[in-house]
mmCIF file with all atom_site columns, C-alpha atoms in Angstrom:
data_model
loop_
_atom_site.group_PDB
_atom_site.id
_atom_site.type_symbol
_atom_site.label_atom_id
_atom_site.label_alt_id
_atom_site.label_comp_id
_atom_site.label_asym_id
_atom_site.label_entity_id
_atom_site.label_seq_id
_atom_site.pdbx_PDB_ins_code
_atom_site.Cartn_x
_atom_site.Cartn_y
_atom_site.Cartn_z
_atom_site.occupancy
_atom_site.B_iso_or_equiv
_atom_site.pdbx_formal_charge
_atom_site.auth_seq_id
_atom_site.auth_comp_id
_atom_site.auth_asym_id
_atom_site.auth_atom_id
_atom_site.pdbx_PDB_model_num
ATOM 1   C CA . ALA A 1 1   ? 95.785  81.659  67.208  1.00 0.00 ? 103 ALA A CA 1
ATOM 2   C CA . TRP A 1 2   ? 96.751  83.669  70.318  1.00 0.00 ? 104 TRP A CA 1
ATOM 3   C CA . SER A 1 3   ? 98.980  85.944  68.240  1.00 0.00 ? 105 SER A CA 1
ATOM 4   C CA . ALA A 1 4   ? 95.922  86.805  66.111  1.00 0.00 ? 106 ALA A CA 1
ATOM 5   C CA . VAL A 1 5   ? 93.996  87.817  69.254  1.00 0.00 ? 107 VAL A CA 1
ATOM 6   C CA . ILE A 1 6   ? 96.862  90.068  70.348  1.00 0.00 ? 108 ILE A CA 1
ATOM 7   C CA . LYS A 1 7   ? 97.042  91.659  66.889  1.00 0.00 ? 109 LYS A CA 1
ATOM 8   C CA . LEU A 1 8   ? 93.262  92.205  66.710  1.00 0.00 ? 110 LEU A CA 1
ATOM 9   C CA . CYS A 1 9   ? 93.287  93.862  70.140  1.00 0.00 ? 111 CYS A CA 1
ATOM 10  C CA . SER A 1 10  ? 95.802  96.408  68.891  1.00 0.00 ? 112 SER A CA 1
ATOM 11  C CA . ILE A 1 11  ? 94.242  97.160  65.488  1.00 0.00 ? 113 ILE A CA 1
ATOM 12  C CA . LEU A 1 12  ? 90.537  96.719  66.393  1.00 0.00 ? 114 LEU A CA 1
ATOM 13  C CA . PRO A 1 13  ? 90.331  97.401  70.142  1.00 0.00 ? 115 PRO A CA 1
ATOM 14  C CA . TYR A 1 14  ? 86.573  97.891  69.894  1.00 0.00 ? 116 TYR A CA 1
ATOM 15  C CA . ASP A 1 15  ? 86.201  94.148  69.217  1.00 0.00 ? 117 ASP A CA 1
ATOM 16  C CA . ALA A 1 16  ? 87.353  93.454  72.794  1.00 0.00 ? 118 ALA A CA 1
ATOM 17  C CA . GLN A 1 17  ? 84.030  94.940  73.928  1.00 0.00 ? 119 GLN A CA 1
ATOM 18  C CA . TRP A 1 18  ? 82.006  92.258  72.128  1.00 0.00 ? 120 TRP A CA 1
ATOM 19  C CA . GLN A 1 19  ? 79.600  90.297  74.349  1.00 0.00 ? 121 GLN A CA 1
ATOM 20  C CA . THR A 1 20  ? 77.677  87.055  74.133  1.00 0.00 ? 122 THR A CA 1
ATOM 21  C CA . PRO A 1 21  ? 73.882  87.183  74.573  1.00 0.00 ? 123 PRO A CA 1
ATOM 22  C CA . ASP A 1 22  ? 74.534  86.237  78.226  1.00 0.00 ? 124 ASP A CA 1
ATOM 23  C CA . GLY A 1 23  ? 76.713  89.310  78.700  1.00 0.00 ? 125 GLY A CA 1
ATOM 24  C CA . ASP A 1 24  ? 80.063  87.526  78.825  1.00 0.00 ? 126 ASP A CA 1
ATOM 25  C CA . THR A 1 25  ? 82.870  89.671  77.442  1.00 0.00 ? 127 THR A CA 1
ATOM 26  C CA . VAL A 1 26  ? 85.882  88.430  75.509  1.00 0.00 ? 128 VAL A CA 1
ATOM 27  C CA . LEU A 1 27  ? 87.775  88.466  78.825  1.00 0.00 ? 129 LEU A CA 1
ATOM 28  C CA . HIS A 1 28  ? 85.120  86.248  80.479  1.00 0.00 ? 130 HIS A CA 1
ATOM 29  C CA . LEU A 1 29  ? 85.352  83.800  77.589  1.00 0.00 ? 131 LEU A CA 1
ATOM 30  C CA . VAL A 1 30  ? 89.143  83.629  77.523  1.00 0.00 ? 132 VAL A CA 1
ATOM 31  C CA . LEU A 1 31  ? 89.255  83.006  81.278  1.00 0.00 ? 133 LEU A CA 1
ATOM 32  C CA . ASN A 1 32  ? 86.668  80.203  80.932  1.00 0.00 ? 134 ASN A CA 1
ATOM 33  C CA . LEU A 1 33  ? 88.571  78.271  78.264  1.00 0.00 ? 135 LEU A CA 1
ATOM 34  C CA . ASP A 1 34  ? 90.118  74.920  79.088  1.00 0.00 ? 136 ASP A CA 1
ATOM 35  C CA . GLY A 1 35  ? 93.824  75.566  79.295  1.00 0.00 ? 137 GLY A CA 1
ATOM 36  C CA . GLU A 1 36  ? 95.173  78.880  80.410  1.00 0.00 ? 138 GLU A CA 1
ATOM 37  C CA . PRO A 1 37  ? 95.676  81.738  77.945  1.00 0.00 ? 139 PRO A CA 1
ATOM 38  C CA . PRO A 1 38  ? 99.105  83.382  77.763  1.00 0.00 ? 140 PRO A CA 1
ATOM 39  C CA . LEU A 1 39  ? 99.487  86.465  79.958  1.00 0.00 ? 141 LEU A CA 1
ATOM 40  C CA . GLU A 1 40  ? 100.235 88.520  76.828  1.00 0.00 ? 142 GLU A CA 1
ATOM 41  C CA . VAL A 1 41  ? 96.728  87.767  75.512  1.00 0.00 ? 143 VAL A CA 1
ATOM 42  C CA . LEU A 1 42  ? 95.071  88.892  78.737  1.00 0.00 ? 144 LEU A CA 1
ATOM 43  C CA . ASP A 1 43  ? 97.226  92.006  78.771  1.00 0.00 ? 145 ASP A CA 1
ATOM 44  C CA . ALA A 1 44  ? 96.234  92.831  75.169  1.00 0.00 ? 146 ALA A CA 1
ATOM 45  C CA . ILE A 1 45  ? 92.519  92.367  75.938  1.00 0.00 ? 147 ILE A CA 1
ATOM 46  C CA . LEU A 1 46  ? 92.781  94.562  79.047  1.00 0.00 ? 148 LEU A CA 1
ATOM 47  C CA . ARG A 1 47  ? 94.654  97.269  77.144  1.00 0.00 ? 149 ARG A CA 1
ATOM 48  C CA . ALA A 1 48  ? 91.928  97.236  74.471  1.00 0.00 ? 150 ALA A CA 1
ATOM 49  C CA . TYR A 1 49  ? 89.037  97.184  76.976  1.00 0.00 ? 151 TYR A CA 1
ATOM 50  C CA . PRO A 1 50  ? 90.108  98.024  80.568  1.00 0.00 ? 152 PRO A CA 1
ATOM 51  C CA . ALA A 1 51  ? 86.468  98.294  81.681  1.00 0.00 ? 153 ALA A CA 1
ATOM 52  C CA . ALA A 1 52  ? 86.044  94.548  81.090  1.00 0.00 ? 154 ALA A CA 1
ATOM 53  C CA . LEU A 1 53  ? 87.117  94.062  84.716  1.00 0.00 ? 155 LEU A CA 1
ATOM 54  C CA . PHE A 1 54  ? 83.915  95.826  85.823  1.00 0.00 ? 156 PHE A CA 1
ATOM 55  C CA . HIS A 1 55  ? 81.592  94.035  83.402  1.00 0.00 ? 157 HIS A CA 1
ATOM 56  C CA . GLN A 1 56  ? 79.076  91.666  84.995  1.00 0.00 ? 158 GLN A CA 1
ATOM 57  C CA . ASN A 1 57  ? 77.378  89.023  82.872  1.00 0.00 ? 159 ASN A CA 1
ATOM 58  C CA . THR A 1 58  ? 73.594  88.789  82.868  1.00 0.00 ? 160 THR A CA 1
ATOM 59  C CA . ILE A 1 59  ? 73.343  85.151  84.020  1.00 0.00 ? 161 ILE A CA 1
ATOM 60  C CA . SER A 1 60  ? 75.053  85.343  87.427  1.00 0.00 ? 162 SER A CA 1
ATOM 61  C CA . GLY A 1 61  ? 76.411  88.868  87.675  1.00 0.00 ? 163 GLY A CA 1
ATOM 62  C CA . CYS A 1 62  ? 79.962  87.481  87.657  1.00 0.00 ? 164 CYS A CA 1
ATOM 63  C CA . THR A 1 63  ? 82.848  89.681  86.634  1.00 0.00 ? 165 THR A CA 1
ATOM 64  C CA . PRO A 1 64  ? 85.925  88.209  84.942  1.00 0.00 ? 166 PRO A CA 1
ATOM 65  C CA . ILE A 1 65  ? 87.692  88.324  88.315  1.00 0.00 ? 167 ILE A CA 1
ATOM 66  C CA . MET A 1 66  ? 84.993  86.149  89.862  1.00 0.00 ? 168 MET A CA 1
ATOM 67  C CA . THR A 1 67  ? 85.584  83.680  87.028  1.00 0.00 ? 169 THR A CA 1
ATOM 68  C CA . ALA A 1 68  ? 89.327  83.820  87.653  1.00 0.00 ? 170 ALA A CA 1
ATOM 69  C CA . VAL A 1 69  ? 88.847  82.984  91.344  1.00 0.00 ? 171 VAL A CA 1
ATOM 70  C CA . ARG A 1 70  ? 88.070  79.395  90.425  1.00 0.00 ? 172 ARG A CA 1
ATOM 71  C CA . ARG A 1 71  ? 89.622  78.876  86.994  1.00 0.00 ? 173 ARG A CA 1
ATOM 72  C CA . SER A 1 72  ? 92.897  80.798  86.883  1.00 0.00 ? 174 SER A CA 1
ATOM 73  C CA . SER A 1 73  ? 96.406  80.250  88.146  1.00 0.00 ? 175 SER A CA 1
ATOM 74  C CA . ILE A 1 74  ? 98.104  82.651  90.538  1.00 0.00 ? 176 ILE A CA 1
ATOM 75  C CA . GLY A 1 75  ? 100.000 84.193  87.579  1.00 0.00 ? 177 GLY A CA 1
ATOM 76  C CA . VAL A 1 76  ? 96.786  85.145  85.777  1.00 0.00 ? 178 VAL A CA 1
ATOM 77  C CA . PHE A 1 77  ? 95.192  86.231  89.038  1.00 0.00 ? 179 PHE A CA 1
ATOM 78  C CA . ASP A 1 78  ? 98.190  88.450  89.797  1.00 0.00 ? 180 ASP A CA 1
ATOM 79  C CA . LEU A 1 79  ? 97.899  90.149  86.384  1.00 0.00 ? 181 LEU A CA 1
ATOM 80  C CA . LEU A 1 80  ? 94.211  90.871  86.988  1.00 0.00 ? 182 LEU A CA 1
ATOM 81  C CA . MET A 1 81  ? 94.862  92.184  90.512  1.00 0.00 ? 183 MET A CA 1
ATOM 82  C CA . ALA A 1 82  ? 97.522  94.561  89.190  1.00 0.00 ? 184 ALA A CA 1
ATOM 83  C CA . ARG A 1 83  ? 94.841  96.082  86.943  1.00 0.00 ? 185 ARG A CA 1
ATOM 84  C CA . CYS A 1 84  ? 92.369  96.400  89.841  1.00 0.00 ? 186 CYS A CA 1
ATOM 85  C CA . ARG A 1 85  ? 94.363  98.640  92.126  1.00 0.00 ? 187 ARG A CA 1
ATOM 86  C CA . ARG A 1 86  ? 92.728  101.999 92.641  1.00 0.00 ? 188 ARG A CA 1
ATOM 87  C CA . PRO A 1 87  ? 94.802  104.957 91.496  1.00 0.00 ? 189 PRO A CA 1
ATOM 88  C CA . CYS A 1 88  ? 96.354  107.036 94.250  1.00 0.00 ? 190 CYS A CA 1
ATOM 89  C CA . ALA A 1 89  ? 95.638  110.751 94.672  1.00 0.00 ? 191 ALA A CA 1
ATOM 90  C CA . ARG A 1 90  ? 99.045  111.758 93.274  1.00 0.00 ? 192 ARG A CA 1
ATOM 91  C CA . LEU A 1 91  ? 98.501  109.800 90.056  1.00 0.00 ? 193 LEU A CA 1
ATOM 92  C CA . LEU A 1 92  ? 95.038  111.303 89.513  1.00 0.00 ? 194 LEU A CA 1
ATOM 93  C CA . HIS A 1 93  ? 96.455  114.747 90.300  1.00 0.00 ? 195 HIS A CA 1
ATOM 94  C CA . SER A 1 94  ? 99.184  114.327 87.685  1.00 0.00 ? 196 SER A CA 1
ATOM 95  C CA . LEU A 1 95  ? 96.760  112.937 85.070  1.00 0.00 ? 197 LEU A CA 1
ATOM 96  C CA . THR A 1 96  ? 94.001  115.519 85.578  1.00 0.00 ? 198 THR A CA 1
ATOM 97  C CA . GLY A 1 97  ? 95.866  118.567 86.801  1.00 0.00 ? 199 GLY A CA 1
ATOM 98  C CA . LEU A 1 98  ? 93.295  118.992 89.576  1.00 0.00 ? 200 LEU A CA 1
ATOM 99  C CA . PRO A 1 99  ? 94.586  120.174 92.959  1.00 0.00 ? 201 PRO A CA 1
ATOM 100 C CA . ILE A 1 100 ? 95.452  117.272 95.271  1.00 0.00 ? 202 ILE A CA 1
ATOM 101 C CA . ASN A 1 101 ? 92.842  118.301 97.863  1.00 0.00 ? 203 ASN A CA 1
ATOM 102 C CA . VAL A 1 102 ? 90.117  118.299 95.176  1.00 0.00 ? 204 VAL A CA 1
ATOM 103 C CA . VAL A 1 103 ? 91.233  114.861 93.957  1.00 0.00 ? 205 VAL A CA 1
ATOM 104 C CA . THR A 1 104 ? 91.218  113.509 97.520  1.00 0.00 ? 206 THR A CA 1
ATOM 105 C CA . ARG A 1 105 ? 87.891  115.073 98.511  1.00 0.00 ? 207 ARG A CA 1
ATOM 106 C CA . ASP A 1 106 ? 85.859  115.032 95.281  1.00 0.00 ? 208 ASP A CA 1
ATOM 107 C CA . VAL A 1 107 ? 87.293  112.371 92.953  1.00 0.00 ? 209 VAL A CA 1
ATOM 108 C CA . LEU A 1 108 ? 88.727  109.431 94.897  1.00 0.00 ? 210 LEU A CA 1
ATOM 109 C CA . PRO A 1 109 ? 85.509  108.619 96.796  1.00 0.00 ? 211 PRO A CA 1
ATOM 110 C CA . PHE A 1 110 ? 83.849  107.932 93.435  1.00 0.00 ? 212 PHE A CA 1
ATOM 111 C CA . VAL A 1 111 ? 86.587  105.759 91.932  1.00 0.00 ? 213 VAL A CA 1
ATOM 112 C CA . GLY A 1 112 ? 85.211  102.245 92.175  1.00 0.00 ? 214 GLY A CA 1
ATOM 113 C CA . SER A 1 113 ? 86.908  98.899  92.357  1.00 0.00 ? 215 SER A CA 1
ATOM 114 C CA . PRO A 1 114 ? 85.868  95.747  90.512  1.00 0.00 ? 216 PRO A CA 1
ATOM 115 C CA . LEU A 1 115 ? 86.909  93.896  93.674  1.00 0.00 ? 217 LEU A CA 1
ATOM 116 C CA . LEU A 1 116 ? 83.934  95.330  95.553  1.00 0.00 ? 218 LEU A CA 1
ATOM 117 C CA . LEU A 1 117 ? 81.299  94.411  92.956  1.00 0.00 ? 219 LEU A CA 1
ATOM 118 C CA . GLN A 1 118 ? 78.821  91.713  93.958  1.00 0.00 ? 220 GLN A CA 1
ATOM 119 C CA . ASN A 1 119 ? 77.328  88.991  91.776  1.00 0.00 ? 221 ASN A CA 1
ATOM 120 C CA . PHE A 1 120 ? 73.630  88.073  91.945  1.00 0.00 ? 222 PHE A CA 1
ATOM 121 C CA . CYS A 1 121 ? 74.330  85.939  95.049  1.00 0.00 ? 223 CYS A CA 1
ATOM 122 C CA . LEU A 1 122 ? 75.775  89.140  96.607  1.00 0.00 ? 224 LEU A CA 1
ATOM 123 C CA . GLU A 1 123 ? 79.313  87.704  96.677  1.00 0.00 ? 225 GLU A CA 1
ATOM 124 C CA . THR A 1 124 ? 82.388  89.830  96.065  1.00 0.00 ? 226 THR A CA 1
ATOM 125 C CA . PRO A 1 125 ? 85.510  88.118  94.672  1.00 0.00 ? 227 PRO A CA 1
ATOM 126 C CA . LEU A 1 126 ? 86.888  87.792  98.238  1.00 0.00 ? 228 LEU A CA 1
ATOM 127 C CA . GLN A 1 127 ? 83.665  86.205  99.490  1.00 0.00 ? 229 GLN A CA 1
ATOM 128 C CA . ARG A 1 128 ? 83.799  83.812  96.545  1.00 0.00 ? 230 ARG A CA 1
ATOM 129 C CA . VAL A 1 129 ? 87.337  82.727  97.464  1.00 0.00 ? 231 VAL A CA 1
ATOM 130 C CA . LEU A 1 130 ? 86.252  82.284  101.088 1.00 0.00 ? 232 LEU A CA 1
ATOM 131 C CA . THR A 1 131 ? 83.380  80.050  99.942  1.00 0.00 ? 233 THR A CA 1
ATOM 132 C CA . PHE A 1 132 ? 85.722  77.890  97.862  1.00 0.00 ? 234 PHE A CA 1
ATOM 133 C CA . ASP A 1 133 ? 88.191  77.751  100.762 1.00 0.00 ? 235 ASP A CA 1
ATOM 134 C CA . ARG A 1 134 ? 85.546  76.822  103.326 1.00 0.00 ? 236 ARG A CA 1
ATOM 135 C CA . HIS A 1 135 ? 83.916  74.089  101.271 1.00 0.00 ? 237 HIS A CA 1
ATOM 136 C CA . GLY A 1 136 ? 87.163  72.759  99.816  1.00 0.00 ? 238 GLY A CA 1
ATOM 137 C CA . TYR A 1 137 ? 85.918  73.258  96.240  1.00 0.00 ? 239 TYR A CA 1
ATOM 138 C CA . GLU A 1 138 ? 88.448  72.538  93.565  1.00 0.00 ? 240 GLU A CA 1
ATOM 139 C CA . CYS A 1 139 ? 90.145  75.772  92.695  1.00 0.00 ? 241 CYS A CA 1
ATOM 140 C CA . GLU A 1 140 ? 93.077  76.423  90.367  1.00 0.00 ? 242 GLU A CA 1
ATOM 141 C CA . GLY A 1 141 ? 95.917  77.710  92.557  1.00 0.00 ? 243 GLY A CA 1
ATOM 142 C CA . SER A 1 142 ? 95.921  78.311  96.303  1.00 0.00 ? 244 SER A CA 1
ATOM 143 C CA . THR A 1 143 ? 92.864  80.006  97.813  1.00 0.00 ? 245 THR A CA 1
ATOM 144 C CA . ILE A 1 144 ? 95.096  81.549  100.502 1.00 0.00 ? 246 ILE A CA 1
ATOM 145 C CA . GLU A 1 145 ? 97.334  83.107  97.814  1.00 0.00 ? 247 GLU A CA 1
ATOM 146 C CA . LYS A 1 146 ? 94.300  84.458  95.971  1.00 0.00 ? 248 LYS A CA 1
ATOM 147 C CA . MET A 1 147 ? 93.001  86.007  99.212  1.00 0.00 ? 249 MET A CA 1
ATOM 148 C CA . LYS A 1 148 ? 96.379  87.687  99.709  1.00 0.00 ? 250 LYS A CA 1
ATOM 149 C CA . HIS A 1 149 ? 96.300  89.125  96.192  1.00 0.00 ? 251 HIS A CA 1
ATOM 150 C CA . LEU A 1 150 ? 92.727  90.380  96.662  1.00 0.00 ? 252 LEU A CA 1
ATOM 151 C CA . LEU A 1 151 ? 93.500  92.030  100.010 1.00 0.00 ? 253 LEU A CA 1
ATOM 152 C CA . ASN A 1 152 ? 96.701  93.618  98.691  1.00 0.00 ? 254 ASN A CA 1
ATOM 153 C CA . ALA A 1 153 ? 94.765  95.104  95.774  1.00 0.00 ? 255 ALA A CA 1
ATOM 154 C CA . GLU A 1 154 ? 91.695  96.121  97.816  1.00 0.00 ? 256 GLU A CA 1
ATOM 155 C CA . PRO A 1 155 ? 92.030  96.047  101.643 1.00 0.00 ? 257 PRO A CA 1
ATOM 156 C CA . GLN A 1 156 ? 88.472  97.399  101.924 1.00 0.00 ? 258 GLN A CA 1
ATOM 157 C CA . ALA A 1 157 ? 87.211  94.057  100.587 1.00 0.00 ? 259 ALA A CA 1
ATOM 158 C CA . LEU A 1 158 ? 87.549  92.525  104.059 1.00 0.00 ? 260 LEU A CA 1
ATOM 159 C CA . ILE A 1 159 ? 84.975  94.805  105.630 1.00 0.00 ? 261 ILE A CA 1
ATOM 160 C CA . GLY A 1 160 ? 83.365  95.926  102.382 1.00 0.00 ? 262 GLY A CA 1
ATOM 161 C CA . PRO A 1 161 ? 80.005  95.031  100.851 1.00 0.00 ? 263 PRO A CA 1
ATOM 162 C CA . ARG A 1 162 ? 77.758  92.795  102.890 1.00 0.00 ? 264 ARG A CA 1
ATOM 163 C CA . TYR A 1 163 ? 76.049  89.758  101.516 1.00 0.00 ? 265 TYR A CA 1
ATOM 164 C CA . GLY A 1 164 ? 73.622  87.085  102.580 1.00 0.00 ? 266 GLY A CA 1
ATOM 165 C CA . ARG A 1 165 ? 72.317  88.021  106.010 1.00 0.00 ? 267 ARG A CA 1
ATOM 166 C CA . GLY A 1 166 ? 74.300  91.263  106.098 1.00 0.00 ? 268 GLY A CA 1
ATOM 167 C CA . LEU A 1 167 ? 77.621  89.484  106.579 1.00 0.00 ? 269 LEU A CA 1
ATOM 168 C CA . THR A 1 168 ? 80.971  90.970  105.668 1.00 0.00 ? 270 THR A CA 1
ATOM 169 C CA . PRO A 1 169 ? 83.745  88.539  104.664 1.00 0.00 ? 271 PRO A CA 1
ATOM 170 C CA . LEU A 1 170 ? 85.088  88.891  108.200 1.00 0.00 ? 272 LEU A CA 1
ATOM 171 C CA . HIS A 1 171 ? 81.731  87.859  109.693 1.00 0.00 ? 273 HIS A CA 1
ATOM 172 C CA . TYR A 1 172 ? 81.671  84.938  107.290 1.00 0.00 ? 274 TYR A CA 1
ATOM 173 C CA . LEU A 1 173 ? 85.083  83.773  108.514 1.00 0.00 ? 275 LEU A CA 1
ATOM 174 C CA . LEU A 1 174 ? 83.919  83.772  112.111 1.00 0.00 ? 276 LEU A CA 1
ATOM 175 C CA . LEU A 1 175 ? 80.424  82.389  111.588 1.00 0.00 ? 277 LEU A CA 1
ATOM 176 C CA . TYR A 1 176 ? 81.491  79.427  109.501 1.00 0.00 ? 278 TYR A CA 1
ATOM 177 C CA . ARG A 1 177 ? 84.640  78.643  111.494 1.00 0.00 ? 279 ARG A CA 1
ATOM 178 C CA . SER A 1 178 ? 87.056  78.943  108.625 1.00 0.00 ? 280 SER A CA 1
ATOM 179 C CA . ARG A 1 179 ? 90.423  77.238  108.675 1.00 0.00 ? 281 ARG A CA 1
ATOM 180 C CA . TYR A 1 180 ? 93.047  78.523  111.096 1.00 0.00 ? 282 TYR A CA 1
ATOM 181 C CA . ASP A 1 181 ? 95.549  79.358  108.334 1.00 0.00 ? 283 ASP A CA 1
ATOM 182 C CA . THR A 1 182 ? 92.889  81.517  106.646 1.00 0.00 ? 284 THR A CA 1
ATOM 183 C CA . PHE A 1 183 ? 92.319  83.473  109.874 1.00 0.00 ? 285 PHE A CA 1
ATOM 184 C CA . ARG A 1 184 ? 96.048  83.759  110.457 1.00 0.00 ? 286 ARG A CA 1
ATOM 185 C CA . MET A 1 185 ? 96.754  85.133  106.987 1.00 0.00 ? 287 MET A CA 1
ATOM 186 C CA . ILE A 1 186 ? 93.959  87.709  107.227 1.00 0.00 ? 288 ILE A CA 1
ATOM 187 C CA . PHE A 1 187 ? 94.943  88.947  110.675 1.00 0.00 ? 289 PHE A CA 1
ATOM 188 C CA . ASP A 1 188 ? 98.629  89.059  109.670 1.00 0.00 ? 290 ASP A CA 1
ATOM 189 C CA . MET A 1 189 ? 97.770  91.148  106.602 1.00 0.00 ? 291 MET A CA 1
ATOM 190 C CA . CYS A 1 190 ? 95.078  93.294  108.254 1.00 0.00 ? 292 CYS A CA 1
ATOM 191 C CA . PRO A 1 191 ? 95.671  93.475  112.032 1.00 0.00 ? 293 PRO A CA 1
ATOM 192 C CA . GLU A 1 192 ? 92.961  96.131  112.334 1.00 0.00 ? 294 GLU A CA 1
ATOM 193 C CA . ALA A 1 193 ? 90.466  93.458  111.238 1.00 0.00 ? 295 ALA A CA 1
ATOM 194 C CA . ALA A 1 194 ? 90.708  91.926  114.714 1.00 0.00 ? 296 ALA A CA 1
ATOM 195 C CA . LEU A 1 195 ? 89.345  95.192  116.140 1.00 0.00 ? 297 LEU A CA 1
ATOM 196 C CA . ALA A 1 196 ? 86.463  95.265  113.631 1.00 0.00 ? 298 ALA A CA 1
ATOM 197 C CA . THR A 1 197 ? 85.011  91.974  114.851 1.00 0.00 ? 299 THR A CA 1
#
């Protein structure tokens, strides 16, 4: 059955854009299945519809990455994070032919990241992982490893969009007295975060 999905993604890529009435994309659905899909299937869906990473459903505003926070292994999470990295100025320069200073000044500030999108509870994927970590919710794979992947792909997520009472993820860590190993990992990865508190 998975081989049929891969084949359909290559011959009918438009089908990867299909949505349920609740706004879940094919990627949402595959990530919500019991049992993990092969990485090749996820890769085929993302090649057919790369914008699926940005798509928020209409029930909770969750993106596929927010679904993957709880349901997916580190391998699947790593594949999704690799697709979330923002392009660098040199890559955009080579793809568009625009001068590097124009790309840096006029294009890059408008290139978004699905890792900074918020669901209807105003959580980003990083804030969602922090919530699971803090409350000890069952989560497929290590929450610390998922935080590392998120911060490697989007360092801005640590001080990025605010939620709840105007809290950044860093505020959340401090306010709710998160675990020591969570603090340690974040300050090891982002030493400048200590100055932002």
